[in-house]
Amino acid sequence: MNFIETRGNDGHFPKEITFSQAILSPMSSFGGLYSPKTLPQLGQDFLEQHLNSHYKTLAKAILDAFEVDIDDAIINAALSLYDQFDDPKNPVPVVKVKEDLYVSELYHGPTRAFKDMALQPFGTVLSAIAQARNEKYLILAATSGDTGPAALDTFRNKDNVQVACLYPEGGTSDVQRLQMVTEDAANLKVIGIKGDFDDAQSALKTLLTSDSFKAKLQEQHISLSAANSVNFGRIIFQTIYHVHSYLELIRQGAITMGDKVYLNVPSGNFGNALGGYYAMKMGLPVEQILIASNNNNVLTTFINTGVYDLRDLRVIPTTSPAMDILKSSNIERILFDMFGAQRTKELMLALDKDKHYALNSAELAQLQAVFAADFCNDAEGEAYIKQTFAEGYLMDPHTATCFKAYETCRKNPALKTIVYSTAEWTKFSPVIAESIANQSGLNDIEALKVISEKAKLPIPAPIAALFDKPQTQSTVIDKTEIEQEILNFLG
Ligand SMILES: *Cc1c(COP(=O)(O)O)cnc(C)c1O
């Protein structure tokens, strides 16, 4: 399976590359992204065959269907990391919350958010390829709070890899910040920047495309890659849990083979939803993908009107900060898959230059055949957390945004909905304490204790331990100083 570029080829980069090359060098012509040239078709036979497969067996079969050019031994080592999840027998539990609503819990990995689903295996794969090629890599990551901890965890002390992780200072929860600034491995650098997540992400994109930065790295024999979902190496691992969740619903007797379901995804950079889109195109019976946003609702407007408009928009801080994003990177892969490279280039360059673009009505109809969208403000989200807790289920504020889309977007109420839960309650405790215990203004550790008591759940040891660890990563700088700071770190 080869990968081609979403904005077409400029002769500067290879036209077509393999999976391992897409992981190592994710940037392509005209600032585009690599996307699969074709998608494997799984079909009902495949689903029947994996009805009782372990998550790792299913994952291996899907990677085989993609014909990834990576040794089985490396893939198996990467997938074995799912054994460290809470329940090695089932790393992704799917829990019935209402008669027709099931929550697929993607947060049972080491950093308690869904980024582990892809970044755990991704770290092993990338470092193994780098070692096999005897090459050294600098991995850049920009985070709104969950990618950072997961990327640092997966690359900690890995050979041939150094990581520089950019986060918006003040834009994350205490737990997220502590997960990053207490990292003390010598190959990891954490950089707080004065700005929001879009600033961090655009700084990352600038560095990835900067020839002078790459030349300076080359002097030290270091190549550049990225751990964000611009990297297809993450997306591939995010197709798997959609298939797994569907099979779980069959195993639980909620649906029978072939029944359609709604996938309901709390979305920011659209990697999770893109994984669902690919799973659907590979043959998973999906009615529609419901896209949930918070008050930063550009995706809702885009899906409902076909207009992507960043003019006069600024990021609004919300209680679901992992979705405080305006430029949602993976929309580009949807545009490419639906409308081709030429049109994608036209639209994406318009977004860069004029800060907006509009689909025509035929394109909008094509988009709306797959996606529906709604957004949920903080007060609505808190009400869902409160009500759902009273009904016996504790969820985080990102997951809560899905409950609005579940109520407003489904056209066929006879179908089951799979909501993707992207973070554990421990990562966003203050808003949850406010919702379920009416206690406002708490800091993270106070809120964790309140929830733990109220919900009769222990605070997981790795989360509790964060508050006593030394904070070794203290760098907070201006956007303009990032390149120099990284070069200093590399020595
Ligand atoms: C990253 C993240 C999201 C958004 O996922 P995308 O794949 O970027 O759309 C939602 N919720 C949480 C908790 C996250 O960490």
Short mmCIF file of C-alpha atoms and ligand atoms in Angstrom, two decimals:
data_model
loop_
_atom_site.label_atom_id
_atom_site.label_comp_id
_atom_site.label_asym_id
_atom_site.label_seq_id
_atom_site.Cartn_x
_atom_site.Cartn_y
_atom_site.Cartn_z
CA MET A 1 0.00 0.00 0.00
CA ASN A 2 1.47 3.33 -1.03
CA PHE A 3 0.79 6.89 -0.01
CA ILE A 4 0.24 9.95 -2.18
CA GLU A 5 -0.02 13.66 -1.48
CA THR A 6 -3.22 15.53 -0.69
CA ARG A 7 -2.18 18.63 -2.69
CA GLY A 8 -0.51 16.81 -5.56
CA ASN A 9 3.20 16.63 -6.30
CA ASP A 10 5.63 19.49 -6.98
CA GLY A 11 8.56 17.36 -8.13
CA HIS A 12 10.46 18.21 -4.94
CA PHE A 13 9.19 15.27 -2.90
CA PRO A 14 8.65 11.67 -4.06
CA LYS A 15 5.24 11.19 -5.73
CA GLU A 16 4.47 7.99 -3.94
CA ILE A 17 5.95 6.54 -0.76
CA THR A 18 5.62 3.50 1.48
CA PHE A 19 4.14 3.42 4.98
CA SER A 20 7.54 3.53 6.71
CA GLN A 21 8.56 6.56 4.64
CA ALA A 22 5.26 8.28 5.46
CA ILE A 23 6.02 7.80 9.16
CA LEU A 24 9.57 9.09 8.93
CA SER A 25 8.88 12.06 6.62
CA PRO A 26 5.25 13.12 6.93
CA MET A 27 5.52 16.48 5.12
CA SER A 28 4.79 16.60 1.40
CA SER A 29 4.45 19.00 -1.56
CA PHE A 30 2.72 22.37 -1.11
CA GLY A 31 2.33 21.69 2.64
CA GLY A 32 0.03 18.71 2.03
CA LEU A 33 -0.24 15.41 3.85
CA TYR A 34 0.34 11.84 2.77
CA SER A 35 -2.81 9.76 2.41
CA PRO A 36 -3.43 6.17 1.32
CA LYS A 37 -3.62 5.77 -2.45
CA THR A 38 -6.31 3.12 -2.03
CA LEU A 39 -7.94 1.60 1.04
CA PRO A 40 -8.11 -2.13 1.70
CA GLN A 41 -11.60 -3.63 1.62
CA LEU A 42 -12.28 -5.66 4.72
CA GLY A 43 -15.77 -6.92 3.90
CA GLN A 44 -18.16 -8.96 6.00
CA ASP A 45 -15.96 -12.08 5.83
CA PHE A 46 -13.20 -10.21 7.61
CA LEU A 47 -15.62 -9.04 10.31
CA GLU A 48 -17.04 -12.57 10.73
CA GLN A 49 -13.55 -13.98 10.98
CA HIS A 50 -12.56 -11.53 13.72
CA LEU A 51 -15.76 -11.68 15.71
CA ASN A 52 -13.88 -13.17 18.65
CA SER A 53 -10.40 -11.86 17.96
CA HIS A 54 -8.30 -10.20 20.62
CA TYR A 55 -7.67 -6.51 19.98
CA LYS A 56 -4.05 -7.23 18.99
CA THR A 57 -5.06 -9.95 16.52
CA LEU A 58 -7.59 -7.64 14.91
CA ALA A 59 -5.00 -4.85 14.79
CA LYS A 60 -2.42 -7.09 13.12
CA ALA A 61 -4.97 -8.20 10.54
CA ILE A 62 -5.90 -4.60 9.68
CA LEU A 63 -2.23 -3.58 9.37
CA ASP A 64 -1.71 -6.63 7.12
CA ALA A 65 -4.65 -5.51 4.99
CA PHE A 66 -2.86 -2.15 4.58
CA GLU A 67 0.25 -4.12 3.53
CA VAL A 68 2.52 -2.00 5.72
CA ASP A 69 6.22 -2.42 4.89
CA ILE A 70 7.32 -3.16 8.46
CA ASP A 71 8.63 -6.44 9.86
CA ASP A 72 6.15 -8.58 11.74
CA ALA A 73 8.49 -8.66 14.73
CA ILE A 74 8.35 -4.85 15.02
CA ILE A 75 4.59 -4.74 14.56
CA ASN A 76 4.07 -7.44 17.16
CA ALA A 77 6.36 -5.66 19.64
CA ALA A 78 4.43 -2.44 19.03
CA LEU A 79 1.03 -4.07 19.50
CA SER A 80 2.19 -5.85 22.67
CA LEU A 81 2.08 -2.40 24.34
CA TYR A 82 -1.69 -2.80 24.54
CA ASP A 83 -0.89 -5.41 27.21
CA GLN A 84 -0.04 -2.55 29.59
CA PHE A 85 -3.55 -1.16 29.35
CA ASP A 86 -5.85 -1.65 32.37
CA ASP A 87 -7.27 -4.94 31.08
CA PRO A 88 -4.79 -6.74 28.82
CA LYS A 89 -7.60 -9.03 27.67
CA ASN A 90 -9.57 -6.05 26.36
CA PRO A 91 -7.69 -2.73 26.10
CA VAL A 92 -10.82 -0.93 24.80
CA PRO A 93 -13.91 -1.72 26.87
CA VAL A 94 -17.24 -0.73 25.33
CA VAL A 95 -19.83 0.13 27.98
CA LYS A 96 -23.60 0.31 27.59
CA VAL A 97 -24.77 3.66 28.93
CA LYS A 98 -28.27 3.94 27.45
CA GLU A 99 -30.48 1.47 25.57
CA ASP A 100 -29.04 2.65 22.27
CA LEU A 101 -25.82 4.40 23.34
CA TYR A 102 -22.54 2.59 23.96
CA VAL A 103 -19.32 4.28 25.07
CA SER A 104 -16.06 3.00 23.64
CA GLU A 105 -13.43 3.85 26.26
CA LEU A 106 -10.18 4.72 24.51
CA TYR A 107 -8.37 6.01 27.60
CA HIS A 108 -7.11 2.94 29.45
CA GLY A 109 -3.46 3.43 28.47
CA PRO A 110 -0.53 4.90 30.44
CA THR A 111 -1.39 8.61 30.01
CA ARG A 112 -5.18 8.22 30.45
CA ALA A 113 -6.28 9.72 27.13
CA PHE A 114 -7.01 8.25 23.71
CA LYS A 115 -3.73 9.48 22.22
CA ASP A 116 -2.12 6.34 23.72
CA MET A 117 -4.17 4.16 21.34
CA ALA A 118 -2.00 5.28 18.44
CA LEU A 119 1.11 6.75 20.04
CA GLN A 120 2.02 3.69 22.11
CA PRO A 121 2.57 1.46 19.06
CA PHE A 122 3.72 4.42 16.90
CA GLY A 123 6.70 5.12 19.21
CA THR A 124 7.97 1.57 18.98
CA VAL A 125 7.53 1.42 15.21
CA LEU A 126 9.24 4.74 14.54
CA SER A 127 12.19 4.07 16.81
CA ALA A 128 12.63 0.54 15.40
CA ILE A 129 12.70 1.81 11.80
CA ALA A 130 15.15 4.57 12.77
CA GLN A 131 17.44 2.00 14.41
CA ALA A 132 17.20 -0.42 11.47
CA ARG A 133 18.24 2.41 9.14
CA ASN A 134 20.87 3.66 11.55
CA GLU A 135 19.33 7.14 11.38
CA LYS A 136 18.61 9.68 14.11
CA TYR A 137 15.33 11.57 14.34
CA LEU A 138 14.01 14.66 16.00
CA ILE A 139 10.28 14.17 16.56
CA LEU A 140 8.24 17.35 16.92
CA ALA A 141 4.94 17.29 18.73
CA ALA A 142 2.47 20.13 19.29
CA THR A 143 -0.11 19.43 21.95
CA SER A 144 -3.28 20.88 23.37
CA GLY A 145 -2.59 18.62 26.35
CA ASP A 146 -2.93 14.90 25.57
CA THR A 147 -0.65 14.28 22.57
CA GLY A 148 2.31 15.69 24.53
CA PRO A 149 2.18 13.30 27.50
CA ALA A 150 1.47 10.34 25.18
CA ALA A 151 4.32 11.22 22.79
CA LEU A 152 6.77 11.74 25.67
CA ASP A 153 5.73 8.47 27.27
CA THR A 154 6.10 6.45 24.09
CA PHE A 155 9.55 7.85 23.18
CA ARG A 156 11.01 7.96 26.69
CA ASN A 157 14.61 6.63 26.48
CA LYS A 158 14.00 5.19 23.00
CA ASP A 159 17.12 4.86 20.85
CA ASN A 160 17.77 7.10 17.83
CA VAL A 161 14.94 9.46 18.76
CA GLN A 162 14.76 12.84 20.50
CA VAL A 163 11.48 14.65 21.09
CA ALA A 164 10.61 18.34 21.31
CA CYS A 165 7.09 18.89 22.56
CA LEU A 166 5.34 22.28 22.28
CA TYR A 167 2.37 23.08 24.50
CA PRO A 168 0.38 26.29 25.04
CA GLU A 169 1.38 27.58 28.48
CA GLY A 170 -1.82 27.96 30.54
CA GLY A 171 -3.86 26.05 27.95
CA THR A 172 -3.75 22.63 29.58
CA SER A 173 -5.05 21.06 32.79
CA ASP A 174 -2.67 20.73 35.79
CA VAL A 175 -2.48 16.98 35.31
CA GLN A 176 -1.64 17.34 31.62
CA ARG A 177 1.06 19.93 32.37
CA LEU A 178 2.55 17.83 35.17
CA GLN A 179 2.62 14.76 32.92
CA MET A 180 4.90 16.76 30.62
CA VAL A 181 7.03 18.93 32.89
CA THR A 182 7.96 16.04 35.22
CA GLU A 183 9.49 14.06 32.33
CA ASP A 184 13.21 13.75 33.02
CA ALA A 185 14.51 11.43 30.28
CA ALA A 186 17.48 13.00 28.49
CA ASN A 187 15.96 12.55 25.02
CA LEU A 188 12.85 14.60 25.80
CA LYS A 189 12.39 18.39 25.73
CA VAL A 190 9.16 20.11 26.76
CA ILE A 191 8.58 23.72 25.67
CA GLY A 192 5.74 25.90 26.91
CA ILE A 193 4.90 28.67 24.45
CA LYS A 194 3.07 31.92 24.97
CA GLY A 195 0.05 31.36 22.75
CA ASP A 196 -2.74 28.85 22.08
CA PHE A 197 -2.74 25.39 20.48
CA ASP A 198 -3.12 26.75 16.94
CA ASP A 199 0.04 28.80 17.56
CA ALA A 200 1.86 25.66 18.73
CA GLN A 201 0.61 23.66 15.75
CA SER A 202 1.53 26.34 13.21
CA ALA A 203 5.00 26.69 14.79
CA LEU A 204 5.37 22.94 14.31
CA LYS A 205 4.27 23.13 10.67
CA THR A 206 6.67 26.02 10.02
CA LEU A 207 9.60 24.04 11.41
CA LEU A 208 8.63 20.90 9.49
CA THR A 209 8.70 22.81 6.22
CA SER A 210 11.72 25.00 6.98
CA ASP A 211 14.68 24.11 4.75
CA SER A 212 17.10 26.09 6.91
CA PHE A 213 15.98 24.27 10.08
CA LYS A 214 16.34 20.91 8.31
CA ALA A 215 19.81 21.92 7.08
CA LYS A 216 20.89 22.76 10.64
CA LEU A 217 19.62 19.36 11.81
CA GLN A 218 21.41 17.63 8.94
CA GLU A 219 24.70 19.10 10.17
CA GLN A 220 24.14 16.94 13.22
CA HIS A 221 22.93 14.00 11.08
CA ILE A 222 19.43 14.34 12.44
CA SER A 223 16.26 14.01 10.34
CA LEU A 224 12.90 15.51 11.21
CA SER A 225 9.52 13.88 11.79
CA ALA A 226 6.30 14.65 13.67
CA ALA A 227 4.13 12.85 16.18
CA ASN A 228 0.96 14.79 15.40
CA SER A 229 -1.89 13.31 13.43
CA VAL A 230 -0.42 14.86 10.28
CA ASN A 231 1.58 11.62 10.54
CA PHE A 232 -0.31 8.74 8.95
CA GLY A 233 1.50 6.39 11.32
CA ARG A 234 -0.97 7.56 13.94
CA ILE A 235 -4.09 7.44 11.80
CA ILE A 236 -3.62 3.79 10.84
CA PHE A 237 -3.82 2.73 14.51
CA GLN A 238 -6.97 4.83 14.85
CA THR A 239 -8.93 2.80 12.30
CA ILE A 240 -8.63 -0.34 14.44
CA TYR A 241 -10.70 0.62 17.47
CA HIS A 242 -13.66 1.60 15.30
CA VAL A 243 -13.78 -1.94 13.92
CA HIS A 244 -13.20 -3.37 17.40
CA SER A 245 -16.06 -1.29 18.88
CA TYR A 246 -18.45 -2.52 16.18
CA LEU A 247 -17.49 -6.14 16.89
CA GLU A 248 -17.96 -5.47 20.63
CA LEU A 249 -21.55 -4.39 19.98
CA ILE A 250 -22.15 -7.68 18.16
CA ARG A 251 -20.52 -9.65 20.99
CA GLN A 252 -22.74 -7.86 23.50
CA GLY A 253 -25.84 -8.73 21.47
CA ALA A 254 -26.67 -5.07 20.80
CA ILE A 255 -26.57 -5.49 17.00
CA THR A 256 -26.22 -8.29 14.49
CA MET A 257 -23.64 -8.46 11.72
CA GLY A 258 -24.36 -5.90 9.04
CA ASP A 259 -26.50 -3.57 11.18
CA LYS A 260 -25.51 0.03 10.75
CA VAL A 261 -24.38 2.18 13.67
CA TYR A 262 -23.61 5.83 14.30
CA LEU A 263 -20.04 6.69 15.30
CA ASN A 264 -20.02 9.77 17.54
CA VAL A 265 -16.62 11.44 17.88
CA PRO A 266 -15.47 14.42 20.01
CA SER A 267 -13.30 16.15 17.43
CA GLY A 268 -10.39 18.57 17.23
CA ASN A 269 -7.74 17.75 14.67
CA PHE A 270 -10.11 15.12 13.22
CA GLY A 271 -7.72 12.16 13.51
CA ASN A 272 -10.18 10.06 15.48
CA ALA A 273 -13.05 10.85 13.08
CA LEU A 274 -10.80 10.24 10.06
CA GLY A 275 -10.02 6.76 11.43
CA GLY A 276 -13.78 6.15 11.56
CA TYR A 277 -14.20 7.46 8.01
CA TYR A 278 -11.54 5.07 6.71
CA ALA A 279 -13.09 2.16 8.65
CA MET A 280 -16.42 3.01 7.02
CA LYS A 281 -14.81 3.12 3.57
CA MET A 282 -13.12 -0.21 4.27
CA GLY A 283 -16.57 -1.72 4.74
CA LEU A 284 -17.59 -1.18 8.37
CA PRO A 285 -21.40 -0.77 8.45
CA VAL A 286 -21.68 2.86 9.54
CA GLU A 287 -24.78 4.99 8.98
CA GLN A 288 -23.08 8.33 9.67
CA ILE A 289 -20.27 9.83 11.70
CA LEU A 290 -21.48 12.44 14.18
CA ILE A 291 -18.89 15.14 14.82
CA ALA A 292 -19.07 16.80 18.24
CA SER A 293 -17.34 20.11 18.95
CA ASN A 294 -17.28 22.60 21.81
CA ASN A 295 -17.74 26.37 21.43
CA ASN A 296 -14.87 26.33 18.93
CA ASN A 297 -17.40 25.14 16.40
CA VAL A 298 -15.75 25.62 13.00
CA LEU A 299 -16.26 21.92 12.25
CA THR A 300 -19.98 22.17 13.02
CA THR A 301 -20.33 25.15 10.70
CA PHE A 302 -18.24 23.45 8.02
CA ILE A 303 -20.26 20.26 8.02
CA ASN A 304 -23.58 22.07 8.17
CA THR A 305 -22.84 24.76 5.56
CA GLY A 306 -19.73 23.73 3.59
CA VAL A 307 -17.99 26.95 4.63
CA TYR A 308 -14.69 26.77 6.51
CA ASP A 309 -14.16 30.27 7.79
CA LEU A 310 -11.39 31.36 10.14
CA ARG A 311 -11.85 35.10 9.60
CA ASP A 312 -12.32 36.98 12.86
CA LEU A 313 -12.20 33.70 14.78
CA ARG A 314 -10.09 33.25 17.87
CA VAL A 315 -9.76 30.17 20.01
CA ILE A 316 -12.23 30.27 22.89
CA PRO A 317 -10.86 28.50 25.98
CA THR A 318 -13.35 25.80 27.06
CA THR A 319 -13.57 22.99 29.59
CA SER A 320 -12.75 20.53 26.77
CA PRO A 321 -9.36 22.03 25.79
CA ALA A 322 -8.22 19.12 23.58
CA MET A 323 -10.88 20.35 21.14
CA ASP A 324 -9.97 24.06 21.34
CA ILE A 325 -8.81 24.01 17.73
CA LEU A 326 -9.74 26.07 14.69
CA LYS A 327 -7.46 24.64 12.00
CA SER A 328 -8.38 20.99 12.00
CA SER A 329 -5.54 19.27 10.10
CA ASN A 330 -7.16 16.02 9.02
CA ILE A 331 -10.10 17.66 7.24
CA GLU A 332 -7.59 17.93 4.44
CA ARG A 333 -7.48 14.13 4.10
CA ILE A 334 -11.28 14.03 3.85
CA LEU A 335 -11.24 16.72 1.13
CA PHE A 336 -8.60 14.74 -0.74
CA ASP A 337 -10.46 11.46 -0.48
CA MET A 338 -13.73 13.02 -1.61
CA PHE A 339 -12.66 15.67 -4.12
CA GLY A 340 -9.11 14.83 -5.24
CA ALA A 341 -5.73 16.56 -5.03
CA GLN A 342 -6.34 19.51 -7.34
CA ARG A 343 -9.44 20.68 -5.50
CA THR A 344 -7.85 20.02 -2.11
CA LYS A 345 -4.88 22.17 -3.01
CA GLU A 346 -7.17 24.97 -4.17
CA LEU A 347 -9.23 24.87 -0.96
CA MET A 348 -6.29 24.55 1.44
CA LEU A 349 -4.32 27.35 -0.22
CA ALA A 350 -7.43 29.54 0.01
CA LEU A 351 -7.63 28.75 3.72
CA ASP A 352 -3.97 29.71 4.18
CA LYS A 353 -4.27 32.88 2.15
CA ASP A 354 -7.84 34.15 2.58
CA LYS A 355 -8.70 32.33 5.82
CA HIS A 356 -11.81 30.76 4.32
CA TYR A 357 -13.17 28.51 1.59
CA ALA A 358 -16.57 27.16 0.56
CA LEU A 359 -17.59 23.83 -0.92
CA ASN A 360 -20.06 23.84 -3.81
CA SER A 361 -23.45 22.26 -3.25
CA ALA A 362 -22.57 18.88 -4.81
CA GLU A 363 -19.48 18.67 -2.59
CA LEU A 364 -21.48 19.63 0.48
CA ALA A 365 -24.02 16.89 -0.26
CA GLN A 366 -21.17 14.37 -0.49
CA LEU A 367 -19.76 15.54 2.85
CA GLN A 368 -23.16 15.44 4.55
CA ALA A 369 -23.82 11.91 3.30
CA VAL A 370 -21.10 10.82 5.72
CA PHE A 371 -20.97 13.44 8.45
CA ALA A 372 -23.41 15.30 10.66
CA ALA A 373 -22.30 17.73 13.37
CA ASP A 374 -23.31 19.75 16.39
CA PHE A 375 -21.47 21.60 19.14
CA CYS A 376 -21.98 21.61 22.86
CA ASN A 377 -21.14 24.58 25.07
CA ASP A 378 -19.55 24.20 28.51
CA ALA A 379 -22.79 24.57 30.47
CA GLU A 380 -24.53 21.94 28.33
CA GLY A 381 -21.52 19.65 28.71
CA GLU A 382 -21.60 19.99 32.49
CA ALA A 383 -25.30 19.18 32.51
CA TYR A 384 -24.62 15.98 30.52
CA ILE A 385 -21.83 14.99 32.92
CA LYS A 386 -24.12 15.57 35.89
CA GLN A 387 -27.12 13.76 34.47
CA THR A 388 -25.12 10.82 33.13
CA PHE A 389 -23.33 10.45 36.48
CA ALA A 390 -26.71 10.34 38.21
CA GLU A 391 -27.60 7.52 35.81
CA GLY A 392 -24.44 5.65 36.85
CA TYR A 393 -21.72 6.63 34.36
CA LEU A 394 -18.81 9.02 34.92
CA MET A 395 -17.36 10.76 31.87
CA ASP A 396 -15.00 13.57 30.99
CA PRO A 397 -15.98 16.90 29.34
CA HIS A 398 -14.79 15.87 25.84
CA THR A 399 -16.90 12.74 25.85
CA ALA A 400 -19.83 14.82 27.12
CA THR A 401 -19.90 16.94 23.94
CA CYS A 402 -21.02 13.81 22.06
CA PHE A 403 -24.23 13.58 24.03
CA LYS A 404 -25.53 16.75 22.36
CA ALA A 405 -24.76 15.43 18.85
CA TYR A 406 -26.38 12.14 19.86
CA GLU A 407 -29.58 14.03 20.70
CA THR A 408 -29.65 16.38 17.73
CA CYS A 409 -27.97 14.66 14.77
CA ARG A 410 -29.35 11.14 14.42
CA LYS A 411 -31.88 10.78 11.64
CA ASN A 412 -32.58 7.10 12.34
CA PRO A 413 -33.35 6.62 16.06
CA ALA A 414 -33.59 2.83 15.59
CA LEU A 415 -29.80 2.55 15.22
CA LYS A 416 -27.24 2.19 18.00
CA THR A 417 -24.65 4.91 18.63
CA ILE A 418 -21.02 4.38 19.63
CA VAL A 419 -19.68 7.39 21.53
CA TYR A 420 -15.89 7.55 21.74
CA SER A 421 -14.64 8.47 25.19
CA THR A 422 -11.29 10.15 24.76
CA ALA A 423 -10.12 10.87 28.30
CA GLU A 424 -10.39 9.53 31.83
CA TRP A 425 -12.04 11.70 34.51
CA THR A 426 -8.61 12.21 36.13
CA LYS A 427 -7.37 14.48 33.35
CA PHE A 428 -10.10 17.13 33.63
CA SER A 429 -11.17 16.86 37.23
CA PRO A 430 -12.11 20.47 38.18
CA VAL A 431 -15.04 20.71 35.75
CA ILE A 432 -16.21 17.22 36.68
CA ALA A 433 -16.13 18.04 40.41
CA GLU A 434 -18.19 21.11 39.63
CA SER A 435 -20.70 19.05 37.63
CA ILE A 436 -21.19 16.11 39.95
CA ALA A 437 -20.41 17.59 43.37
CA ASN A 438 -21.28 21.25 42.89
CA GLN A 439 -17.84 22.33 44.04
CA SER A 440 -16.29 25.06 41.94
CA GLY A 441 -12.86 26.66 41.92
CA LEU A 442 -10.98 23.53 42.95
CA ASN A 443 -7.52 22.80 41.62
CA ASP A 444 -6.82 19.39 40.07
CA ILE A 445 -5.67 17.56 43.20
CA GLU A 446 -8.58 18.86 45.29
CA ALA A 447 -11.03 17.95 42.53
CA LEU A 448 -9.54 14.47 42.11
CA LYS A 449 -10.15 13.80 45.82
CA VAL A 450 -13.74 15.07 45.65
CA ILE A 451 -14.58 12.92 42.64
CA SER A 452 -12.78 9.90 44.02
CA GLU A 453 -14.92 10.07 47.16
CA LYS A 454 -18.17 10.84 45.38
CA ALA A 455 -17.78 8.22 42.63
CA LYS A 456 -16.04 5.70 44.92
CA LEU A 457 -13.16 5.35 42.49
CA PRO A 458 -9.48 5.35 43.49
CA ILE A 459 -7.18 8.02 42.00
CA PRO A 460 -4.85 5.98 39.77
CA ALA A 461 -1.37 5.84 41.32
CA PRO A 462 0.50 7.38 38.33
CA ILE A 463 -1.84 10.41 38.44
CA ALA A 464 -1.54 10.86 42.22
CA ALA A 465 2.27 10.55 41.99
CA LEU A 466 2.52 13.47 39.53
CA PHE A 467 1.88 16.02 42.28
CA ASP A 468 4.99 14.99 44.22
CA LYS A 469 7.43 14.63 41.32
CA PRO A 470 10.07 17.32 40.67
CA GLN A 471 9.20 19.60 37.74
CA THR A 472 12.30 19.25 35.59
CA GLN A 473 11.08 20.94 32.39
CA SER A 474 10.65 24.65 33.04
CA THR A 475 11.11 26.24 29.60
CA VAL A 476 8.41 28.76 28.65
CA ILE A 477 9.24 30.97 25.68
CA ASP A 478 7.91 33.14 22.89
CA LYS A 479 6.99 31.51 19.54
CA THR A 480 9.93 33.24 17.86
CA GLU A 481 12.44 31.49 20.15
CA ILE A 482 11.36 27.90 19.50
CA GLU A 483 13.85 27.00 16.77
CA GLN A 484 16.85 28.21 18.78
CA GLU A 485 15.61 26.47 21.93
CA ILE A 486 15.35 23.15 20.07
CA LEU A 487 18.81 23.57 18.54
CA ASN A 488 20.22 24.27 22.01
CA PHE A 489 18.57 21.11 23.33
CA LEU A 490 20.09 19.03 20.52
CA GLY A 491 23.44 20.49 21.55
C1 LIG B 1 -6.99 14.80 21.00
C2 LIG B 1 -8.27 14.74 21.74
C3 LIG B 1 -9.50 14.95 21.10
C4 LIG B 1 -9.59 15.33 19.65
O1 LIG B 1 -9.21 14.27 18.81
P1 LIG B 1 -8.83 14.55 17.28
O2 LIG B 1 -8.38 13.23 16.77
O3 LIG B 1 -7.74 15.57 17.30
O4 LIG B 1 -10.06 15.05 16.62
C5 LIG B 1 -10.66 14.84 21.85
N1 LIG B 1 -10.62 14.55 23.18
C6 LIG B 1 -9.46 14.36 23.82
C7 LIG B 1 -9.49 14.10 25.28
C8 LIG B 1 -8.25 14.42 23.13
O5 LIG B 1 -7.10 14.23 23.79
#
